[in-house]
Amino acid sequence: MPPTPRSSRMSRRSVIATLAAGAGAAVLTGCFTESAGTSRTNGAKGASGKGGRRIRVAMMQPPRSGLSPLSDDAFKLSRWSTAETLVVLDEDGDPQPALATAWERNGKRWTFTLRDGVTFHDGTACDAKAVVRSLERAATAAPKPRILDGVDLTVRATGDRTVTVTTAVEDPLVPHRLSSPQLSVLAAKAYRNGRTVNPVGAGTGPFELVAVRGTSSATLDRYDGYWGGTARLAGIDVTFVPDGTARAAALRSGAADVVEAVPVAQAALLDQELITEVPMPRTCTLYLNTASGPFRDAGLRAAAREAIDARAIVDGVYEKRADLAEGLLGPALPWAAELRGPTARPRPKPSAPAGTRITLGTFTDRAELPEVAQLLQQQLRKAGFVVELEVREYAHIEADALDGAFDAFLLSRATVLDSGDPVAYLYSDFASDGSFNLSQLADAGVDSALDTAGATPAGTARRRAVLRSEAAVLTTDAAVPLLHERVIQGDAEGVTGVAHDPRERALITLDTDLA
C-alpha cells in the first residue's frame, strides 16, 4: 500500500489533536485546581502560607528518582531555581560564577573561591564543608552522575571559603563539569537518609522546594534569604503532564502559565504569540555503517548523502519547526556557525547504487523519527537503493544498532552533554574506541582531530579544534546530519522573565513574573 499523502495525514492529525485537546484541558484544569496554591491571584498561598503571584508550570517528565540531584531529576531542580551549582554556563557554553566567584588551575588541581553570605533554605551556611560533602557524595555515588563518568576526582576544603578539586589526569573542563545540575550543592539535611538524597528545603536558590507529591506535582515558595536578591514571584506550582496534547490544552485553556515541550502537531493549534521555538543542541543524523555491508564503500556512502533531501524532511515532517543542518553542531551553539569556515571537504565520487540492498533502522520513542525514516526510504529508493525499514522501541533496538546490525541508523542525538562541550559527543560517536560509535568508524584522521580537541584548553582554540573534528567526520560520510531540533515552549499572556534555555537548565528565574 503506498504511503498516505502528507496533506491527508496532516488533516486527520489536526482533527484528532483538536478533539483530544478538549478532554486534555478538562483533565489538566482539574489537576491544577486541586493542587495547593495554584491560583495566579495575589491571594494565592503555597505550602508555607506565603501569598502573592504564583506561576503554574506544566512539565513533561515526572520525577524518576524522587528528585535526587544525582539523577536526571537534577535538571528539574535547576529549572525551578531551587538547587544551584558552583558554576553556570553562558550562552556560548563558557563557565561563569555562581556559588563560586572565581577559580584557578594548577595542573590537576582547581581551587574554587566560594561566594560569601550564601545560606541553604534551612538557614545553615553554604561553606566549604558543605560543598565538599555534596561533591564527595556525587563522586562516590553508584552509579556516578553522567558528568563524572570516567572521571576520578577528590575534593577537600582548603579554607572556610575555598575548595580544591583534584583530578587523576589533567582536565581542562573541570569548571564546565561543575556546572552540571547533577553536582548541585545541598544542605546536610539532604543526605540524612542513607543512599537517597532529598532536596526538599535543602537548596540555595531563590525558590525553596517545600512539597513533592510523588509523580503528580510539586510546590516551591520564594526564599527571602536568597543571596542574589528577592524573586518577583511568591512561588511555583508544578504539575507533571506527560501527555503532550494535554500540556498544549493547558496553555490554550489558561490552566497553565508555562508549558514545556509543546508537540509539533499541537503548535499550529495554539496562539503563535504564546509559543517560542528554542534551538536545541540536538541533531537528527543518519549514521552509515562503515565497517560492514554496502556502506563500507565510500562511493555508496556518498551516493546516500547525495540522495537525501533534508529540506523536505524539515518542511514536511517537522512542519518547518527545525533547522536545516549545516554540520553536526547547530544553532544552539552560536559559535559553531561563526567559526565554521568554508572548508573544502574532498568527497569521493558517488557510486551508482544499482539496486544495492540496505537496512535502515530507527525507533518509535521520538514521534517524528519513524516518519523521517519513511521519507528517507523513499529518497534512497529513488536514487536506486533497495531499502528495508526496521522500527522498534529504543530499548529493543539499541544493542543491535551498537553491534552494527544495520547499514544505516537514524538517531536524534544530543550534541553537548552535561559539560556543555561537544567533544564528549564527538568522541563517543566517532572515535575508533567511542562507546556510541553507530557508524563503526575507525579513521586515523578523525581520531587525531578528536585527541587534539580533547586536549585543547577551553575557549576559542578548543572550539576551532572541535570544528576541525566535525569536518574530519563529515569528510568520511559516516554520518549525514539532517536537521537540528527545536523545543517549543508555551508562555501564557502576561508571563515575563521566563528562560528559553536550549540546554534545559533554566526556566523559572529570579525575574520571572506575571502581569
XYZ file of C-alpha atoms in Angstrom:
515
model
C 0.000 0.000 0.000
C 1.507 3.410 -0.914
C 2.172 5.902 1.880
C -0.730 8.168 2.753
C -0.299 11.614 1.166
C 1.023 14.132 3.644
C -1.924 16.501 3.237
C -4.339 13.767 4.314
C -2.174 12.768 7.251
C -1.992 16.387 8.429
C -5.724 16.867 8.145
C -6.522 13.805 10.258
C -3.802 14.659 12.770
C -5.143 18.190 13.232
C -8.712 16.963 13.730
C -7.642 14.317 16.256
C -5.457 16.808 18.100
C -8.302 19.302 18.317
C -10.723 16.709 19.676
C -8.186 15.439 22.190
C -7.341 18.931 23.345
C -10.756 19.486 24.911
C -10.526 16.389 27.065
C -6.920 17.152 27.953
C -7.795 20.660 29.058
C -10.570 19.430 31.342
C -8.365 16.839 32.993
C -5.420 19.171 33.406
C -7.526 22.074 34.655
C -8.780 19.754 37.364
C -5.227 18.833 38.306
C -4.209 22.465 38.699
C -7.363 23.426 40.551
C -6.964 20.678 43.110
C -3.289 21.425 43.846
C -2.371 23.759 46.682
C -1.644 27.343 45.679
C -2.495 27.113 42.009
C -4.265 30.442 41.556
C -2.461 33.301 39.791
C -4.132 35.908 42.018
C -2.428 37.804 44.798
C -4.404 35.904 47.397
C -2.926 32.520 46.466
C -0.801 30.772 49.053
C 1.726 27.988 48.735
C 2.543 25.203 51.168
C 4.236 27.641 53.559
C 1.315 30.054 53.520
C 3.064 32.828 51.573
C 0.737 34.986 49.481
C 1.451 36.740 46.191
C 1.690 35.947 42.500
C 2.378 32.289 41.804
C 3.136 30.688 38.456
C 1.705 27.378 37.229
C 4.068 25.164 35.234
C 3.167 22.044 33.237
C 6.264 19.872 32.867
C 6.720 16.933 30.532
C 8.598 14.308 32.547
C 7.614 13.329 36.098
C 10.429 12.646 38.565
C 12.113 9.304 38.002
C 14.303 9.208 41.097
C 12.448 11.175 43.734
C 14.077 14.423 42.543
C 17.515 13.191 43.549
C 20.158 15.590 42.170
C 22.321 12.566 41.336
C 19.840 11.621 38.588
C 18.342 13.391 35.568
C 15.789 14.829 38.002
C 18.525 17.353 38.827
C 17.541 19.329 35.744
C 14.095 19.941 37.247
C 15.690 21.372 40.384
C 17.775 23.648 38.190
C 14.809 24.725 36.055
C 12.891 25.652 39.191
C 15.814 27.731 40.518
C 15.918 25.805 43.775
C 19.292 23.976 43.608
C 22.483 25.666 42.429
C 25.995 24.713 41.344
C 29.411 26.271 41.795
C 29.478 27.335 38.152
C 26.924 28.076 35.428
C 27.362 28.174 31.650
C 26.596 31.185 29.490
C 25.023 31.078 26.032
C 28.335 30.099 24.447
C 28.942 27.335 26.982
C 31.617 29.266 28.879
C 31.721 28.875 32.699
C 30.521 31.808 34.796
C 30.404 32.387 38.582
C 27.518 31.023 40.649
C 28.139 29.656 44.158
C 31.828 30.037 43.325
C 33.038 33.521 42.394
C 36.468 32.588 40.996
C 38.713 29.611 40.250
C 42.266 28.942 39.208
C 44.103 25.947 37.834
C 47.422 24.428 38.816
C 47.939 21.288 36.737
C 45.494 18.687 38.015
C 44.246 20.941 40.831
C 41.478 23.511 40.577
C 40.812 25.840 43.518
C 37.383 27.488 43.785
C 36.611 30.538 45.911
C 33.093 30.399 47.366
C 30.596 33.220 47.489
C 30.075 34.907 50.863
C 26.690 35.109 52.530
C 25.031 32.076 50.931
C 22.626 30.086 53.084
C 20.644 26.945 52.432
C 16.871 27.021 52.666
C 17.081 25.544 56.170
C 19.186 28.531 57.279
C 22.541 26.726 57.512
C 25.629 28.183 55.825
C 26.845 27.112 52.413
C 30.531 26.872 53.256
C 33.491 24.820 52.051
C 32.481 21.882 54.240
C 29.031 21.783 52.640
C 30.466 21.920 49.121
C 32.880 19.078 49.867
C 30.037 16.989 51.275
C 27.883 17.398 48.146
C 30.674 16.815 45.638
C 32.046 13.804 47.507
C 28.587 12.267 47.610
C 28.323 12.655 43.844
C 31.847 11.360 43.185
C 31.237 8.206 45.223
C 27.673 7.536 44.044
C 26.834 4.272 42.304
C 26.198 4.926 39.508
C 28.014 8.231 39.248
C 26.336 11.240 37.660
C 26.983 11.187 33.899
C 29.243 14.209 34.091
C 31.699 12.225 36.245
C 31.648 9.058 34.174
C 35.285 8.029 33.766
C 36.464 10.964 35.887
C 38.340 10.364 39.151
C 38.360 13.392 41.401
C 38.898 14.232 45.046
C 37.603 17.283 46.879
C 38.908 18.973 50.025
C 38.322 22.205 51.875
C 41.428 24.389 51.854
C 39.814 27.182 53.865
C 36.392 28.284 55.051
C 35.630 29.643 51.606
C 37.970 27.692 49.324
C 37.638 24.194 47.889
C 40.239 22.320 45.837
C 39.212 19.725 43.252
C 41.961 17.368 42.083
C 41.604 15.033 39.104
C 43.620 11.901 38.308
C 44.676 13.372 34.952
C 44.731 16.968 33.761
C 41.206 18.008 32.812
C 40.590 21.410 31.188
C 36.826 21.032 31.664
C 36.558 20.836 35.459
C 34.621 24.150 35.728
C 32.307 23.002 32.935
C 31.697 19.709 34.739
C 30.868 21.510 37.973
C 28.097 23.381 36.139
C 26.076 20.171 35.791
C 22.848 20.271 37.833
C 23.773 16.767 38.985
C 26.543 18.411 41.038
C 24.234 20.819 42.863
C 25.261 21.802 46.379
C 22.686 20.902 49.049
C 22.420 21.241 52.814
C 23.412 18.417 55.166
C 19.737 17.532 55.732
C 19.500 16.301 52.132
C 21.880 13.410 52.853
C 20.472 12.042 56.114
C 18.539 9.112 54.664
C 21.244 6.667 53.659
C 21.636 6.342 49.902
C 18.806 8.673 48.959
C 19.206 12.423 48.536
C 16.182 14.557 49.443
C 16.331 18.133 48.075
C 13.216 19.396 49.909
C 14.201 22.519 51.822
C 17.893 21.943 51.087
C 18.820 24.181 48.141
C 20.303 27.663 47.854
C 18.225 29.163 45.015
C 15.561 31.895 45.027
C 12.802 29.275 45.373
C 12.544 26.665 48.130
C 11.146 23.241 47.308
C 8.550 22.761 50.049
C 6.435 19.815 48.871
C 6.614 16.962 46.373
C 3.578 14.802 45.630
C 5.100 11.734 44.012
C 4.958 11.973 40.248
C 1.969 14.331 40.149
C 3.060 17.770 41.398
C 5.489 19.901 43.393
C 5.316 23.230 45.221
C 8.021 25.848 45.653
C 7.905 29.091 47.651
C 10.073 32.174 47.361
C 13.156 32.059 49.614
C 13.559 35.549 51.027
C 17.127 34.898 52.176
C 18.457 34.297 48.670
C 21.952 35.725 48.128
C 21.097 37.094 44.684
C 18.079 39.206 45.663
C 14.333 38.705 46.012
C 12.334 36.772 43.417
C 9.392 38.605 41.872
C 7.084 35.606 42.258
C 5.791 34.236 45.531
C 6.108 30.673 44.292
C 5.883 27.981 41.642
C 3.202 25.300 41.339
C 4.325 22.413 39.149
C 2.185 19.695 37.609
C 3.762 16.798 35.700
C 1.885 16.171 32.447
C 3.500 13.505 30.224
C 0.772 13.790 27.555
C 1.747 16.451 25.016
C -1.810 17.130 23.888
C -2.834 17.783 27.485
C 0.086 20.160 28.008
C -0.872 22.151 24.929
C -4.505 22.181 26.055
C -3.450 23.598 29.426
C -1.877 26.595 27.716
C -4.880 27.054 25.437
C -7.397 26.892 28.294
C -5.418 29.028 30.723
C -4.833 26.161 33.159
C -1.052 26.663 32.980
C 1.172 29.699 32.646
C 4.303 27.944 31.339
C 4.274 24.706 29.354
C 7.277 22.564 28.472
C 7.774 20.781 25.158
C 4.676 21.521 23.105
C 4.447 18.820 20.384
C 4.967 19.966 16.791
C 1.486 18.721 15.872
C -0.072 20.906 18.576
C 1.947 24.062 17.963
C -0.101 25.118 14.925
C -3.298 24.971 17.006
C -2.021 27.496 19.550
C -1.809 31.276 19.510
C 1.591 31.716 17.861
C 2.379 34.677 20.109
C 2.319 32.322 23.107
C 4.935 29.875 21.873
C 8.700 30.159 21.488
C 10.822 27.791 19.443
C 14.188 27.260 21.088
C 17.052 25.700 19.111
C 18.199 22.533 20.846
C 21.733 21.114 20.937
C 20.253 18.023 19.314
C 20.834 16.809 15.755
C 18.850 14.285 13.748
C 21.540 12.291 11.920
C 21.704 9.290 9.619
C 24.642 7.098 10.660
C 26.105 4.873 7.916
C 27.873 1.609 8.812
C 31.446 1.982 7.555
C 32.698 -1.398 8.811
C 30.370 -3.925 7.185
C 27.719 -4.072 4.496
C 27.345 -1.879 1.421
C 28.414 1.335 3.121
C 31.956 0.104 3.568
C 32.204 1.564 0.057
C 32.836 5.312 0.357
C 31.229 5.821 -3.042
C 27.936 4.324 -1.877
C 28.062 6.456 1.266
C 28.487 9.479 -0.994
C 25.540 8.295 -3.103
C 23.360 8.066 0.006
C 24.373 11.556 1.098
C 23.585 12.975 -2.330
C 20.198 11.222 -2.398
C 18.934 12.800 0.815
C 16.784 15.920 0.687
C 16.891 17.193 4.264
C 14.850 20.277 3.379
C 11.875 18.056 2.533
C 12.153 16.481 5.984
C 12.312 19.846 7.762
C 9.396 21.266 5.786
C 7.258 18.129 5.888
C 7.760 16.035 8.983
C 8.835 18.923 11.232
C 6.485 21.464 9.638
C 9.420 23.903 9.339
C 9.911 23.849 13.103
C 13.520 22.639 12.864
C 16.762 23.992 11.412
C 18.419 22.523 8.350
C 21.760 21.032 9.352
C 24.912 22.872 8.312
C 27.015 20.325 10.173
C 26.818 18.118 13.244
C 26.610 21.169 15.532
C 23.669 23.527 15.175
C 22.390 26.987 16.153
C 22.116 26.088 19.846
C 25.907 26.569 19.786
C 26.157 30.074 18.258
C 29.925 29.872 17.917
C 29.701 26.896 15.556
C 28.262 28.955 12.697
C 30.566 31.867 13.483
C 33.768 29.795 13.422
C 32.840 27.216 10.797
C 34.602 28.429 7.668
C 34.003 27.366 4.068
C 36.273 24.339 4.147
C 36.880 22.308 1.011
C 35.966 18.781 2.007
C 37.253 16.237 -0.506
C 34.489 13.818 -1.401
C 34.704 10.536 -3.260
C 32.664 10.321 -6.434
C 29.238 8.785 -5.734
C 28.814 5.225 -6.967
C 25.650 4.053 -8.690
C 23.546 2.133 -6.123
C 22.169 -0.157 -8.875
C 19.723 -1.974 -6.614
C 22.052 -2.182 -3.578
C 20.077 -3.541 -0.621
C 20.346 -1.752 2.725
C 18.598 -1.953 6.092
C 17.602 1.298 7.792
C 16.776 1.216 11.490
C 15.241 3.713 13.879
C 12.966 3.772 16.936
C 9.480 4.822 17.965
C 10.279 6.685 21.181
C 10.703 10.028 19.380
C 7.492 10.569 17.462
C 8.985 12.104 14.317
C 11.698 9.518 13.613
C 9.563 6.750 12.047
C 8.081 9.282 9.628
C 11.555 10.648 8.830
C 12.724 7.091 8.169
C 9.864 6.532 5.719
C 10.777 9.675 3.826
C 14.451 8.648 3.752
C 13.378 5.257 2.422
C 11.569 6.975 -0.462
C 14.513 9.250 -1.244
C 17.069 6.435 -1.177
C 14.839 4.209 -3.311
C 14.567 6.990 -5.865
C 18.379 7.032 -6.034
C 18.491 3.291 -6.721
C 18.836 1.675 -3.292
C 16.527 -1.099 -2.124
C 15.663 -0.100 1.440
C 14.204 -2.254 4.193
C 12.942 -0.403 7.272
C 13.150 -1.760 10.808
C 11.485 0.287 13.544
C 11.303 -0.774 17.196
C 11.231 0.752 20.658
C 14.628 2.165 21.541
C 15.187 -0.285 24.394
C 14.770 -3.138 21.904
C 16.959 -1.761 19.111
C 19.916 -0.014 20.774
C 22.035 -3.149 21.277
C 21.663 -4.190 17.631
C 22.476 -0.682 16.439
C 25.652 -0.566 18.529
C 26.640 -4.002 17.221
C 26.436 -2.746 13.631
C 23.386 -4.806 12.696
C 22.053 -2.042 10.410
C 23.519 -0.492 7.292
C 22.057 2.863 8.317
C 20.585 4.082 11.575
C 18.531 7.218 12.163
C 19.044 8.896 15.530
C 18.200 12.134 17.313
C 21.320 12.813 19.364
C 22.276 15.453 21.944
C 25.445 17.144 20.729
C 26.518 18.615 24.048
C 26.327 16.511 27.147
C 26.277 17.791 30.710
C 29.538 19.723 30.402
C 28.192 21.926 27.615
C 31.163 20.834 25.481
C 30.663 18.815 22.244
C 33.962 16.904 22.381
C 32.433 14.162 24.533
C 29.648 13.609 21.982
C 32.026 13.613 19.006
C 34.416 11.208 20.706
C 31.648 8.872 21.840
C 30.069 8.710 18.384
C 33.032 8.826 16.001
C 36.303 7.837 17.706
C 37.617 4.356 16.930
C 37.031 3.356 20.556
C 33.937 5.524 21.047
C 31.294 3.935 23.234
C 28.412 5.006 20.932
C 30.057 4.526 17.543
C 26.984 3.576 15.492
C 28.913 4.094 12.253
C 31.605 1.652 13.369
C 34.025 4.343 12.206
C 37.779 3.770 12.558
C 39.553 6.665 10.901
C 43.029 7.838 11.926
C 42.373 11.404 10.822
C 39.199 11.619 12.889
C 40.928 10.087 15.931
C 43.801 12.549 15.698
C 41.479 15.543 15.384
C 39.428 14.413 18.371
C 42.509 13.831 20.524
C 43.706 17.336 19.726
C 40.323 18.881 20.525
C 40.096 16.995 23.827
C 43.499 18.242 24.970
C 42.940 21.878 23.986
C 42.033 24.286 26.828
C 38.529 25.728 26.857
C 37.970 28.772 24.682
C 38.175 29.760 21.032
C 41.112 27.463 20.297
C 39.153 24.464 21.569
C 36.124 25.448 19.521
C 38.187 25.665 16.352
C 39.624 22.235 17.141
C 36.067 20.928 17.634
C 35.043 22.190 14.202
C 38.116 20.590 12.631
C 36.957 17.332 14.210
C 33.462 17.869 12.820
C 34.912 18.439 9.333
C 37.019 15.291 9.630
C 33.934 13.241 10.485
C 31.835 14.703 7.670
C 34.580 14.011 5.134
C 34.137 10.276 5.792
C 30.372 10.401 5.130
C 29.988 8.159 8.177
C 27.214 10.493 9.318
C 24.761 12.613 7.343
C 23.335 15.366 9.583
C 19.781 16.205 8.564
C 18.426 18.829 10.922
C 18.736 20.433 14.328
C 15.672 20.126 16.532
C 13.880 22.851 18.420
C 11.866 22.615 21.604
C 8.600 24.530 21.625
C 7.790 26.272 24.893
C 4.482 27.906 25.747
C 4.248 31.058 27.884
C 0.814 32.461 28.672
C -0.049 36.098 28.038
C 1.402 38.289 30.781
C 4.260 35.942 31.657
C 7.653 37.674 31.610
C 11.214 36.785 32.526
C 10.932 33.069 31.748
C 14.125 31.480 30.405
C 14.201 29.852 26.971
C 17.238 27.678 27.527
C 18.452 25.305 24.789
C 20.258 23.193 27.417
C 17.045 22.967 29.502
C 18.782 24.002 32.710
C 16.840 27.221 33.345
C 13.127 28.021 33.205
C 11.672 29.970 36.147
C 14.128 32.658 37.226
C 14.576 35.415 39.765
C 12.964 37.832 37.291
C 10.016 35.678 36.164
C 6.730 37.474 36.763
C 3.044 37.583 35.876
C 1.281 40.706 34.659
